[in-house]
PDB file of C-alpha atoms in Angstrom:
ATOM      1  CA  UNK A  20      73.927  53.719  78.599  1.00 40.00           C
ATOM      2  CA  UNK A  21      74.861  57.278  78.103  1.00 40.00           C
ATOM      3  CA  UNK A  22      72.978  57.788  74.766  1.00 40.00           C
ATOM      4  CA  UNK A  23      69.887  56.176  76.539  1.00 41.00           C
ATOM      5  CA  UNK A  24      69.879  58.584  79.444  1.00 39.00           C
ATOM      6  CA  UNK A  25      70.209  61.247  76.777  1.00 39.00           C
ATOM      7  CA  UNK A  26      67.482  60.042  74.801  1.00 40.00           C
ATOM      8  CA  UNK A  27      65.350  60.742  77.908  1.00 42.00           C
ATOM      9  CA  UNK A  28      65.681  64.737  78.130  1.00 38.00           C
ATOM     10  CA  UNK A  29      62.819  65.378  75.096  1.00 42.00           C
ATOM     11  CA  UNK A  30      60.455  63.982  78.057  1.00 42.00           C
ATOM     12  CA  UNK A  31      61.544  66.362  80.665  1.00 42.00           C
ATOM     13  CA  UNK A  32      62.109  69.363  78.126  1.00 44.00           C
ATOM     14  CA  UNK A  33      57.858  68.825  77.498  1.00 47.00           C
ATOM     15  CA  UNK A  34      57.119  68.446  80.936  1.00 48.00           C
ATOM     16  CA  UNK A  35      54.606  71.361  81.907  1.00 50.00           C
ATOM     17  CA  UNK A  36      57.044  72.437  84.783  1.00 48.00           C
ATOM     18  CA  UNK A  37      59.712  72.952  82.192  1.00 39.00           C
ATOM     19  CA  UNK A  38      57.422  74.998  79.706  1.00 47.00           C
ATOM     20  CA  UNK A  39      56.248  77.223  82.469  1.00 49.00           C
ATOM     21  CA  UNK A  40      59.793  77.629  83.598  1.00 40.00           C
ATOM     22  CA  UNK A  41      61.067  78.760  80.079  1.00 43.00           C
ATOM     23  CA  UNK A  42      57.561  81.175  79.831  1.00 45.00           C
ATOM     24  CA  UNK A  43      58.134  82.886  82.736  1.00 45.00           C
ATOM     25  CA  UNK A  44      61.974  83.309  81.618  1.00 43.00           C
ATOM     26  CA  UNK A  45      61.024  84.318  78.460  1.00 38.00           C
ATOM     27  CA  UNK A  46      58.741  86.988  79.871  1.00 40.00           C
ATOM     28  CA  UNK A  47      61.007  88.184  81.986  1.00 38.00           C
ATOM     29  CA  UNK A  48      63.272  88.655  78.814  1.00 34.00           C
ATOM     30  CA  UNK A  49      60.443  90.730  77.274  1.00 33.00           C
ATOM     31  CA  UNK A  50      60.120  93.243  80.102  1.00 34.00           C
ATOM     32  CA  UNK A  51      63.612  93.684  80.105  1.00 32.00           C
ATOM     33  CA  UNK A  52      64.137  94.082  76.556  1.00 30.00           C
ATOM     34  CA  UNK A  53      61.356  96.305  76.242  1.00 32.00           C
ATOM     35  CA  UNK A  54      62.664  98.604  79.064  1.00 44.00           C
ATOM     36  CA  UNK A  55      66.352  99.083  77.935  1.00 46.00           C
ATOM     37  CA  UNK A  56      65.470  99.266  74.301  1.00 79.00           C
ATOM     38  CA  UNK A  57      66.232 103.180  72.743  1.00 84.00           C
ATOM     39  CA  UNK A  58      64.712 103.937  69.713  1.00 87.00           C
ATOM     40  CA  UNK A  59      66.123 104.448  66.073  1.00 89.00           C
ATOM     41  CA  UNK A  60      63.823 107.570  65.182  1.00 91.00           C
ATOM     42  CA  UNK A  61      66.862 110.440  64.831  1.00 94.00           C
ATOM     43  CA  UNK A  62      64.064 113.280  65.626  1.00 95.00           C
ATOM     44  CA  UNK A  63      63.101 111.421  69.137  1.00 95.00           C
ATOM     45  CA  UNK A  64      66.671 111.158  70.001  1.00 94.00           C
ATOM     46  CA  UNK A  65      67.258 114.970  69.308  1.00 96.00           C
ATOM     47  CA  UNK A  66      64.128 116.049  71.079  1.00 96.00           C
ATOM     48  CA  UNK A  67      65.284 113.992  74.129  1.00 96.00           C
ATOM     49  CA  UNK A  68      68.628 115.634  73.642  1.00 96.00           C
ATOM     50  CA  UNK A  69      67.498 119.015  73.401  1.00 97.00           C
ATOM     51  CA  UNK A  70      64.640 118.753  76.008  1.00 97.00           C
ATOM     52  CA  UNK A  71      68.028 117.147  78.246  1.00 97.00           C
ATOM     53  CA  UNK A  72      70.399 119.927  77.523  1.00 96.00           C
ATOM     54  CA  UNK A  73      67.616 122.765  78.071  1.00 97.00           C
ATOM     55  CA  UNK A  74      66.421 121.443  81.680  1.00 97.00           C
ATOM     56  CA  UNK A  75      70.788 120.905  82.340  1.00 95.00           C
ATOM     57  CA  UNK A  76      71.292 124.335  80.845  1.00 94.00           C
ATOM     58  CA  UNK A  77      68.859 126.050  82.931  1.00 95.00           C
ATOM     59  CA  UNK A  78      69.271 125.043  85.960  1.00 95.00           C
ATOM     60  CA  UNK A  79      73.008 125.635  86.119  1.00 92.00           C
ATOM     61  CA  UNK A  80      72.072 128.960  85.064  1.00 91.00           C
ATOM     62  CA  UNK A  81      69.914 128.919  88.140  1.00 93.00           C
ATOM     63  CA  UNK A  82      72.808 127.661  90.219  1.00 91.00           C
ATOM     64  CA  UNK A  83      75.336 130.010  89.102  1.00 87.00           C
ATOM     65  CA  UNK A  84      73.253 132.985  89.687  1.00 88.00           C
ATOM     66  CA  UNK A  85      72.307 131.675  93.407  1.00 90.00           C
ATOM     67  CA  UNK A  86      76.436 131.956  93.960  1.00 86.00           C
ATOM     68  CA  UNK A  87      77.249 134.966  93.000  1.00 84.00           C
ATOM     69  CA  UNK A  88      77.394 135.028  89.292  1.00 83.00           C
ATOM     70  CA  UNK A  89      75.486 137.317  87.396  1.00 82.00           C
ATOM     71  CA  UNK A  90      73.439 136.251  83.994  1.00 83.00           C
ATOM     72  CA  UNK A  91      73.311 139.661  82.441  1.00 82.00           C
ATOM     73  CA  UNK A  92      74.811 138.734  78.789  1.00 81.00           C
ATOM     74  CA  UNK A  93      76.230 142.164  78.731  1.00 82.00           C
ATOM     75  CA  UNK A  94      78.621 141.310  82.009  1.00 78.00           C
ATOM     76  CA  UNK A  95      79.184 137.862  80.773  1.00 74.00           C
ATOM     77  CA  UNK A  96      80.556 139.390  77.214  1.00 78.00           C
ATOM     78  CA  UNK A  97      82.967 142.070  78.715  1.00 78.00           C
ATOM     79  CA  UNK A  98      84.272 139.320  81.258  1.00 75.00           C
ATOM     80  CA  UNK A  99      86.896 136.834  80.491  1.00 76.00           C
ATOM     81  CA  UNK A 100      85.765 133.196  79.884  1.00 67.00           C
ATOM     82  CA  UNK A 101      87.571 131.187  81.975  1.00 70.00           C
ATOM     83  CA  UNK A 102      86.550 133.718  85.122  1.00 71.00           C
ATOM     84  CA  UNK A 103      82.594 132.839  84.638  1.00 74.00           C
ATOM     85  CA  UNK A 104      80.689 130.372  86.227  1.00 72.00           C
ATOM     86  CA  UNK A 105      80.904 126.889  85.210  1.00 71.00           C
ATOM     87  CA  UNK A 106      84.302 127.982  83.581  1.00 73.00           C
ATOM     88  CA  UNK A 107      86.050 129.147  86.359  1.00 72.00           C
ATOM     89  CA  UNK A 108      88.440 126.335  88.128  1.00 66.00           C
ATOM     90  CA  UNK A 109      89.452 128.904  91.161  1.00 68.00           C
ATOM     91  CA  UNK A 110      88.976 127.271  94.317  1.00 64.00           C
ATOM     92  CA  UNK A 111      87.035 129.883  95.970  1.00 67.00           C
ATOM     93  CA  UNK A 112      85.374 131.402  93.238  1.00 72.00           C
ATOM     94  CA  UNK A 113      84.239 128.195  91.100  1.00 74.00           C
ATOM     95  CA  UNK A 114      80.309 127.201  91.188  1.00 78.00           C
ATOM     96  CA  UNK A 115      80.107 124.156  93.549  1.00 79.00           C
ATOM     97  CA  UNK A 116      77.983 121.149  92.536  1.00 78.00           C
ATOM     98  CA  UNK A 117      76.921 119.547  95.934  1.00 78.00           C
ATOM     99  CA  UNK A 118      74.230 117.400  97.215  1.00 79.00           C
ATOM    100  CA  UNK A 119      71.396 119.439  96.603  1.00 85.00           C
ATOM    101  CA  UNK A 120      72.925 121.008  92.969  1.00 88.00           C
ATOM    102  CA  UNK A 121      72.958 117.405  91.494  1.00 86.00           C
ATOM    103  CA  UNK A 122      69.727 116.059  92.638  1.00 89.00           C
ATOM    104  CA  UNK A 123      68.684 119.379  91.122  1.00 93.00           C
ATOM    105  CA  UNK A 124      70.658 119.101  87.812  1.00 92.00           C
ATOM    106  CA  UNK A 125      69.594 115.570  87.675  1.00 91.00           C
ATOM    107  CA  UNK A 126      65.988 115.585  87.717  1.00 95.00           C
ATOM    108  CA  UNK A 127      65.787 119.069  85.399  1.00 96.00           C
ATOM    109  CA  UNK A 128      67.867 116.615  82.929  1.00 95.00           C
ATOM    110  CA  UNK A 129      65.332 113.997  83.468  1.00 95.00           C
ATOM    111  CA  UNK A 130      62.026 115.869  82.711  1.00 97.00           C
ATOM    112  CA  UNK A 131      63.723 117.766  79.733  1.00 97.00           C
ATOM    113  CA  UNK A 132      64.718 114.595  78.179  1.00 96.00           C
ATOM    114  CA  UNK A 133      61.291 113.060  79.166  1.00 97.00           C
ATOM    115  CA  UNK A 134      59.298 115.954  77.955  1.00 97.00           C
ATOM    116  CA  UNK A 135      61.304 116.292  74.570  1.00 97.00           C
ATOM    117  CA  UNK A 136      60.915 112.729  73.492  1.00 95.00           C
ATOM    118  CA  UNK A 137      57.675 112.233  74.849  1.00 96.00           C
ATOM    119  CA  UNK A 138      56.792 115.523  72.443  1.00 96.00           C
ATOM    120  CA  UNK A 139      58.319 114.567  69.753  1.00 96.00           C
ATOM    121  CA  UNK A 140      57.694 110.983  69.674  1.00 94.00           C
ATOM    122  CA  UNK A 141      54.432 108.207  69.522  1.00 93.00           C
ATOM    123  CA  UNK A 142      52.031 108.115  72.616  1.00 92.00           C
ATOM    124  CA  UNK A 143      52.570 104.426  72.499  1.00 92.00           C
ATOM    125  CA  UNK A 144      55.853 104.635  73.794  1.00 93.00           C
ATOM    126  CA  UNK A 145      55.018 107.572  76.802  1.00 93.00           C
ATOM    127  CA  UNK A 146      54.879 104.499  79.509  1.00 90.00           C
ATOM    128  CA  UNK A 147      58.423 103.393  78.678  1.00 90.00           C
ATOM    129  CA  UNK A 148      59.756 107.192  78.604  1.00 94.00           C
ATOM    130  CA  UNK A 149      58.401 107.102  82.017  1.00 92.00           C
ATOM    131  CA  UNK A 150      59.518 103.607  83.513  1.00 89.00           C
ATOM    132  CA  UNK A 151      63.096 105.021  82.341  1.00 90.00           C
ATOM    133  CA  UNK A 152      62.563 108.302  83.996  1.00 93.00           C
ATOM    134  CA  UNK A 153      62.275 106.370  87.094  1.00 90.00           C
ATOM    135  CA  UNK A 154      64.581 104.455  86.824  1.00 87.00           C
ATOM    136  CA  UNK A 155      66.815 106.809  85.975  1.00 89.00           C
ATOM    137  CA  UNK A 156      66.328 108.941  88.682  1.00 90.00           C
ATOM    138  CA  UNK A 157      65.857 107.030  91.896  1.00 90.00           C
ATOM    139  CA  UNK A 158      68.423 104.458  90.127  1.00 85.00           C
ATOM    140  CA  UNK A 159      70.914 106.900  88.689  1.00 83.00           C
ATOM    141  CA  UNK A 160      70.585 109.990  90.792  1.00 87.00           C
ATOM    142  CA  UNK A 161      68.688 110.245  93.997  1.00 89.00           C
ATOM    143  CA  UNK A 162      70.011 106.734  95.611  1.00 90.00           C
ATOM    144  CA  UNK A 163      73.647 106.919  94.576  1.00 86.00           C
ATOM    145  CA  UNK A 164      74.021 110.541  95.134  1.00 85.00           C
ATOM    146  CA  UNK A 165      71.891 110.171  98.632  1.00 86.00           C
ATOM    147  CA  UNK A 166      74.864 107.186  99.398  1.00 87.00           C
ATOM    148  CA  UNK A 167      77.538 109.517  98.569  1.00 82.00           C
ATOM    149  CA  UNK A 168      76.121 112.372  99.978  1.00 81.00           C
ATOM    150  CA  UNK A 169      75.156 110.582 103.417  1.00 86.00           C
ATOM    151  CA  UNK A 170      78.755 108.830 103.385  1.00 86.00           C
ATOM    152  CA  UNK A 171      80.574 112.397 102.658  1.00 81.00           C
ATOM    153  CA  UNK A 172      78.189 113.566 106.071  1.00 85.00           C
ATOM    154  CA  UNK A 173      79.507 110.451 108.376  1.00 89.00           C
ATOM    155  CA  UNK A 174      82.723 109.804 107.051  1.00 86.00           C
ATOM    156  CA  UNK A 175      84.401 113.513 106.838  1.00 82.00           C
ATOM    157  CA  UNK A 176      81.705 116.037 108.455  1.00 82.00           C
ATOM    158  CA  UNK A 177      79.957 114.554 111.184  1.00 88.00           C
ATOM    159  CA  UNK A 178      82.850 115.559 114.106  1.00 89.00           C
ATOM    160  CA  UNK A 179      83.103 112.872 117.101  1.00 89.00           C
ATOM    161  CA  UNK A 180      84.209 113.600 120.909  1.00 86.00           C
ATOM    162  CA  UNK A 181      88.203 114.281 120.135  1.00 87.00           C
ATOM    163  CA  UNK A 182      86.807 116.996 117.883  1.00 88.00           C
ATOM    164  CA  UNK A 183      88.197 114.887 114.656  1.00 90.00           C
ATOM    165  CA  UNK A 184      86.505 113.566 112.082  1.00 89.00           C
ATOM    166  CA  UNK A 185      86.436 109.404 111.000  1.00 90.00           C
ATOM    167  CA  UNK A 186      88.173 110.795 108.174  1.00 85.00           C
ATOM    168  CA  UNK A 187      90.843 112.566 110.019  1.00 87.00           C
ATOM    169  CA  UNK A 188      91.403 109.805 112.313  1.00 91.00           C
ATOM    170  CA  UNK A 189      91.653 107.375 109.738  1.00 90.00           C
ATOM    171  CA  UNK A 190      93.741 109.772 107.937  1.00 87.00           C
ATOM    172  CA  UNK A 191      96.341 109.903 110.774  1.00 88.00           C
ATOM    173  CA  UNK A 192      96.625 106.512 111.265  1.00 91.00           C
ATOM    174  CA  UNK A 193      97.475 105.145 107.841  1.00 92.00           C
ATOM    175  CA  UNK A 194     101.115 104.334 107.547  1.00 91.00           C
ATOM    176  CA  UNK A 195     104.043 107.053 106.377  1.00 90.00           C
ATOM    177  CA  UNK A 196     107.083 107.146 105.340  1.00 89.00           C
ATOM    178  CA  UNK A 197     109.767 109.306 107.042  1.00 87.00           C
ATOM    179  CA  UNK A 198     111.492 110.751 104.606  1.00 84.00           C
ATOM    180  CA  UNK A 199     111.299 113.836 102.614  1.00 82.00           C
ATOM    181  CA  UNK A 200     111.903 113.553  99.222  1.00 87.00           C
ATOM    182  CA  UNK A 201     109.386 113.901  96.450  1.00 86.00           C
ATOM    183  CA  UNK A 202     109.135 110.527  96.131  1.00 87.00           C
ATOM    184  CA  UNK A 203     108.345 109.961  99.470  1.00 86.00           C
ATOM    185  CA  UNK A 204     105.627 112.525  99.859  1.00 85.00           C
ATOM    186  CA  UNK A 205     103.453 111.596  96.811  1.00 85.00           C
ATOM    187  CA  UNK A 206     103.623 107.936  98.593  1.00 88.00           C
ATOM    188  CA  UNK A 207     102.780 108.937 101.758  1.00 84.00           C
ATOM    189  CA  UNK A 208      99.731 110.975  99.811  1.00 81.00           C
ATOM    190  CA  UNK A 209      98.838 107.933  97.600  1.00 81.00           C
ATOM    191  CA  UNK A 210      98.478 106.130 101.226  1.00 87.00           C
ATOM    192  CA  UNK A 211      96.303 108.778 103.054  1.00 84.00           C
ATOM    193  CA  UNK A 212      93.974 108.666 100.134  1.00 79.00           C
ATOM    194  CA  UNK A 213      93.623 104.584 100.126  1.00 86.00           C
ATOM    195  CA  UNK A 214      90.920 104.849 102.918  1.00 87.00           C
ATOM    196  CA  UNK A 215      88.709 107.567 101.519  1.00 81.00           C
ATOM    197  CA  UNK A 216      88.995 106.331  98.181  1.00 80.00           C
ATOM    198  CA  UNK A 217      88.070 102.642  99.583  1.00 87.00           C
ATOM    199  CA  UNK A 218      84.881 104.405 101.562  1.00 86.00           C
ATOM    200  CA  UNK A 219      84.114 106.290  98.303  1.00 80.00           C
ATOM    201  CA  UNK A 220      84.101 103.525  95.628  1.00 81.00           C
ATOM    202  CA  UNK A 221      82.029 101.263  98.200  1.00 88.00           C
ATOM    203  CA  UNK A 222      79.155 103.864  98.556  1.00 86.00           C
ATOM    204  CA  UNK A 223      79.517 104.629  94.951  1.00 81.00           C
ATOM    205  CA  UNK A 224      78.789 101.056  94.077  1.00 83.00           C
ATOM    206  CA  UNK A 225      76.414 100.525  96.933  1.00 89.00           C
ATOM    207  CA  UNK A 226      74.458 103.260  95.677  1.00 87.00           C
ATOM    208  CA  UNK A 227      74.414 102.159  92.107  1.00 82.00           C
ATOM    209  CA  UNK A 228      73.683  98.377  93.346  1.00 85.00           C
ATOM    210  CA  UNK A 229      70.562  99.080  95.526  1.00 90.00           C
ATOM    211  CA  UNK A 230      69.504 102.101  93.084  1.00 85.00           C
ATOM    212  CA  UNK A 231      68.923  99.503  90.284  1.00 81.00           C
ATOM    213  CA  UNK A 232      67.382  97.225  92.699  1.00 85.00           C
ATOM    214  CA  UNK A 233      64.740  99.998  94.187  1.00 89.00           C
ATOM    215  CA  UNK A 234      64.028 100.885  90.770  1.00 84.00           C
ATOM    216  CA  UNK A 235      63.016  97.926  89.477  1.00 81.00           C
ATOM    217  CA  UNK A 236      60.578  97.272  92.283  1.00 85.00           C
ATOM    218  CA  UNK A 237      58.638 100.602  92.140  1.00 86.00           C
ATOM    219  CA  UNK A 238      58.284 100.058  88.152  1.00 79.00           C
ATOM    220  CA  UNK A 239      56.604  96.439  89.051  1.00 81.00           C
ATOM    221  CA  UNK A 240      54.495  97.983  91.812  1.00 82.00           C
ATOM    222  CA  UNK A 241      53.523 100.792  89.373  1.00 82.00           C
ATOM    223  CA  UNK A 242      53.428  98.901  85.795  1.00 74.00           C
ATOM    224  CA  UNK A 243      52.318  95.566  87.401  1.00 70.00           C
ATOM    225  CA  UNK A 244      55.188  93.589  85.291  1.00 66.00           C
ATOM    226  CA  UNK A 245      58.119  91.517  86.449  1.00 64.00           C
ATOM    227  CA  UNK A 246      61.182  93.948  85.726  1.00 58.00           C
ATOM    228  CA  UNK A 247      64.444  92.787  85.978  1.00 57.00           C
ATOM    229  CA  UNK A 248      66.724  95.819  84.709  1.00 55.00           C
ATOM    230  CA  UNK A 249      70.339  95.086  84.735  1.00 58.00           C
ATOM    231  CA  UNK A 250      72.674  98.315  85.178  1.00 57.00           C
ATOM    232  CA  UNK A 251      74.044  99.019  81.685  1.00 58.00           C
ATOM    233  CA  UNK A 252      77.391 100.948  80.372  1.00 56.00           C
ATOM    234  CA  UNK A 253      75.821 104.075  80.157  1.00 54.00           C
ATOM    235  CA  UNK A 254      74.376 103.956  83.819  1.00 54.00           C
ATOM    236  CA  UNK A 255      77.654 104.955  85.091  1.00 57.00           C
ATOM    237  CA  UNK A 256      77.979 108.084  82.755  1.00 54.00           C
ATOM    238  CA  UNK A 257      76.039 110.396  84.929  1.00 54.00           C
ATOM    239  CA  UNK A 258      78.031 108.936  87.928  1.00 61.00           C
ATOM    240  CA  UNK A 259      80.924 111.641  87.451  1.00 62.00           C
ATOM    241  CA  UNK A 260      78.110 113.670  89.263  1.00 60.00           C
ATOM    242  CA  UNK A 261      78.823 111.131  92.375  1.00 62.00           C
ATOM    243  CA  UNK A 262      82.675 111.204  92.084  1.00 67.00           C
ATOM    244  CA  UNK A 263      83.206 115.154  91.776  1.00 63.00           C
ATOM    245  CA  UNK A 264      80.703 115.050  94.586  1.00 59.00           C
ATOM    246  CA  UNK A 265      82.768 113.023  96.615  1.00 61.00           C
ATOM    247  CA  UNK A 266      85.806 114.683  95.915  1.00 60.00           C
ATOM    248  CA  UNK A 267      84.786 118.500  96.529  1.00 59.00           C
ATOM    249  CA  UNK A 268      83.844 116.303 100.650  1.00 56.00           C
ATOM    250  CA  UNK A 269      87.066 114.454 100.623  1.00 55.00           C
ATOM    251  CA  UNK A 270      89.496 116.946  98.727  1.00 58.00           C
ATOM    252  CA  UNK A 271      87.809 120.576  98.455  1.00 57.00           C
ATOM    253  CA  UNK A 272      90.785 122.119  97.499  1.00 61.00           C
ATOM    254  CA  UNK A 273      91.558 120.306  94.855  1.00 60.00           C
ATOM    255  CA  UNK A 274      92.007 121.965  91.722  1.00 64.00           C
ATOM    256  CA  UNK A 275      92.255 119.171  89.358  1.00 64.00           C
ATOM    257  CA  UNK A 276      88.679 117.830  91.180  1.00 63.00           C
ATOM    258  CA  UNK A 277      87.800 121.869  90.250  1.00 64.00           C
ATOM    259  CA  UNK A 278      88.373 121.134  86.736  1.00 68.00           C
ATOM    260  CA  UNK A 279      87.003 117.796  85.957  1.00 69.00           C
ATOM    261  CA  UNK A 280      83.713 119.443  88.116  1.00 70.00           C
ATOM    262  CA  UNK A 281      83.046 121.450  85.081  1.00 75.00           C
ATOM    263  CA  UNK A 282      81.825 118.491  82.958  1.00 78.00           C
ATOM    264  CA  UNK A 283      79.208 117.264  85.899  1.00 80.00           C
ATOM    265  CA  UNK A 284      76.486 119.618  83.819  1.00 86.00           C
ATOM    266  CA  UNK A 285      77.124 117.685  80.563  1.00 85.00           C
ATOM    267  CA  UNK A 286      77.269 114.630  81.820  1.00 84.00           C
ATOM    268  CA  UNK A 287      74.350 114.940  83.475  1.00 87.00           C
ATOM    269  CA  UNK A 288      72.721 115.204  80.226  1.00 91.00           C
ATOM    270  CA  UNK A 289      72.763 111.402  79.575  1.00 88.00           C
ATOM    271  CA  UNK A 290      70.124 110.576  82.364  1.00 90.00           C
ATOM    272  CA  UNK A 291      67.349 112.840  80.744  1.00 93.00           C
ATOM    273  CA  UNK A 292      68.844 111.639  76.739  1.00 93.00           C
ATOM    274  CA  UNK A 293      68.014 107.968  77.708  1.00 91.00           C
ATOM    275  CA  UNK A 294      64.693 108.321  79.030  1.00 93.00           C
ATOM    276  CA  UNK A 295      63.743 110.442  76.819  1.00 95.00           C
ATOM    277  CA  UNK A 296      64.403 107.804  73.992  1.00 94.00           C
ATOM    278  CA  UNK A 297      63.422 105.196  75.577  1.00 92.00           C
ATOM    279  CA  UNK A 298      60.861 102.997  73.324  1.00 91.00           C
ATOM    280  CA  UNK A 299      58.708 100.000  73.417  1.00 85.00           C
ATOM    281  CA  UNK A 300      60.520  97.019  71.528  1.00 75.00           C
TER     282      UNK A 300
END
């Protein structure tokens, strides 16, 4: 009885529902192949480099100059290194990457990297250049950065009646042990931190989630196809970007969140690299 019930299957698996059902799965495969595929061509994937790290390059130039810091190569020379700029870890001196810095360092990286694959590569593959472009910035930049940004506003800015921040309150409430010993106190830190690193890693994924998920629907409004981009390993590269951000609202005097804010610049560099060698498969 069980062989004959198997026997039956080659019926269904010709049935017209189940061909349309494997079509439309197999299209859907297409559209997402084609979109995530990156191309081989070594000369696209320096111009989208290069066209990346020009547009990142520039505008922290831009950046640093707005705060203070001058570009004049001869002042930059007869200074020390680690006292310029994007170098400089000092807590009141250091270049601060905030809301409006990464949105701006994010969509210079994007256009570079569009514009130096799109230059250096066939016209064919322009349209996916620019469905990645999209996707990387209302994806990978705007939305998660807007969640993190929006959060930071609520959570730790936005004052309430007592004069105290959600933040503050929640702070102050957490659990803490009495004593006074080292031990004690980097506890007691670890557990003031568990709520604003809880609020942080939800709006960090949140973002990320419904970034991917707007994406995809403005590139099937625009390009007409079913698109059904899952996020992908290197998504979460440019995401430092969000998690310095977050820090320099939840812990502005950190140095150690000083430091790793250096790299936000080069990371951002991915965005503009991928859509700038993105291909049709």
């Amino acid at each position: 009885m069980v062989f004959q019930s198997v026997t039956n299957y080659p019926t269904l698996n010709n049935s017209s529902a189940y061909k349309n059902f494997t079509s439309k799965n197999l299209n859907q495969q297409q559209e997402f192949s084609a979109l995530e595929h990156q191309t081989e061509k070594k000369h696209v994937k320096a111009g989208a480099f290069l066209g990346s790290a020009l547009g990142v390059a520039t505008t922290t130039a831009m950046i640093a100059k707005k705060q203070g810091y001058s570009l004049n190569p001869m002042k930059i020379m007869s200074s020390k290194l680690k006292n310029w700029a994007i170098f400089n870890i000092n807590k009141d001196k250091k270049v601060k990457y905030e809301t409006g810095e990464i949105l701006s360092l994010g969509a210079a990286s994007v256009a570079g990297g569009f514009a130096g694959g799109a230059i250096t590569d066939d016209k064919k593959n322009i349209k996916a250049k620019a469905r990645e472009s999209l996707n990387q910035l209302v994806g990978n930049i705007l939305i998660p950065i807007g969640a993190i940004g929006g959060t930071g506003l609520v959570y730790s800015d936005m004052k309430l009646k007592s004069g105290k921040s959600i933040q503050k309150i929640v702070t102050d409430a957490m659990p803490q042990l009495k004593s006074t010993n080292k031990a004690a106190k980097i506890i007691n830190g670890v557990v003031k931190a568990i709520p604003t690193l809880t609020v942080t890693a939800a709006a960090l994924v949140t973002g990320i989630v419904t970034g991917n998920k707007v994406s995809n629907f403005i590139n099937e409004k625009i390009y007409k196809k079913e698109i059904e981009r899952d996020i992908k390993a290197t998504d979460f590269a440019p995401h430092l970007d969000d998690v310095c951000l977050a820090a320099s609202i939840m812990a502005p005097k950190s140095t150690f969140w000083s430091a790793v804010a250096r790299f936000v610049p080069v990371v951002l560099t991915v965005p503009g690299y991928e859509a700038g060698s993105a291909t049709e498969k």
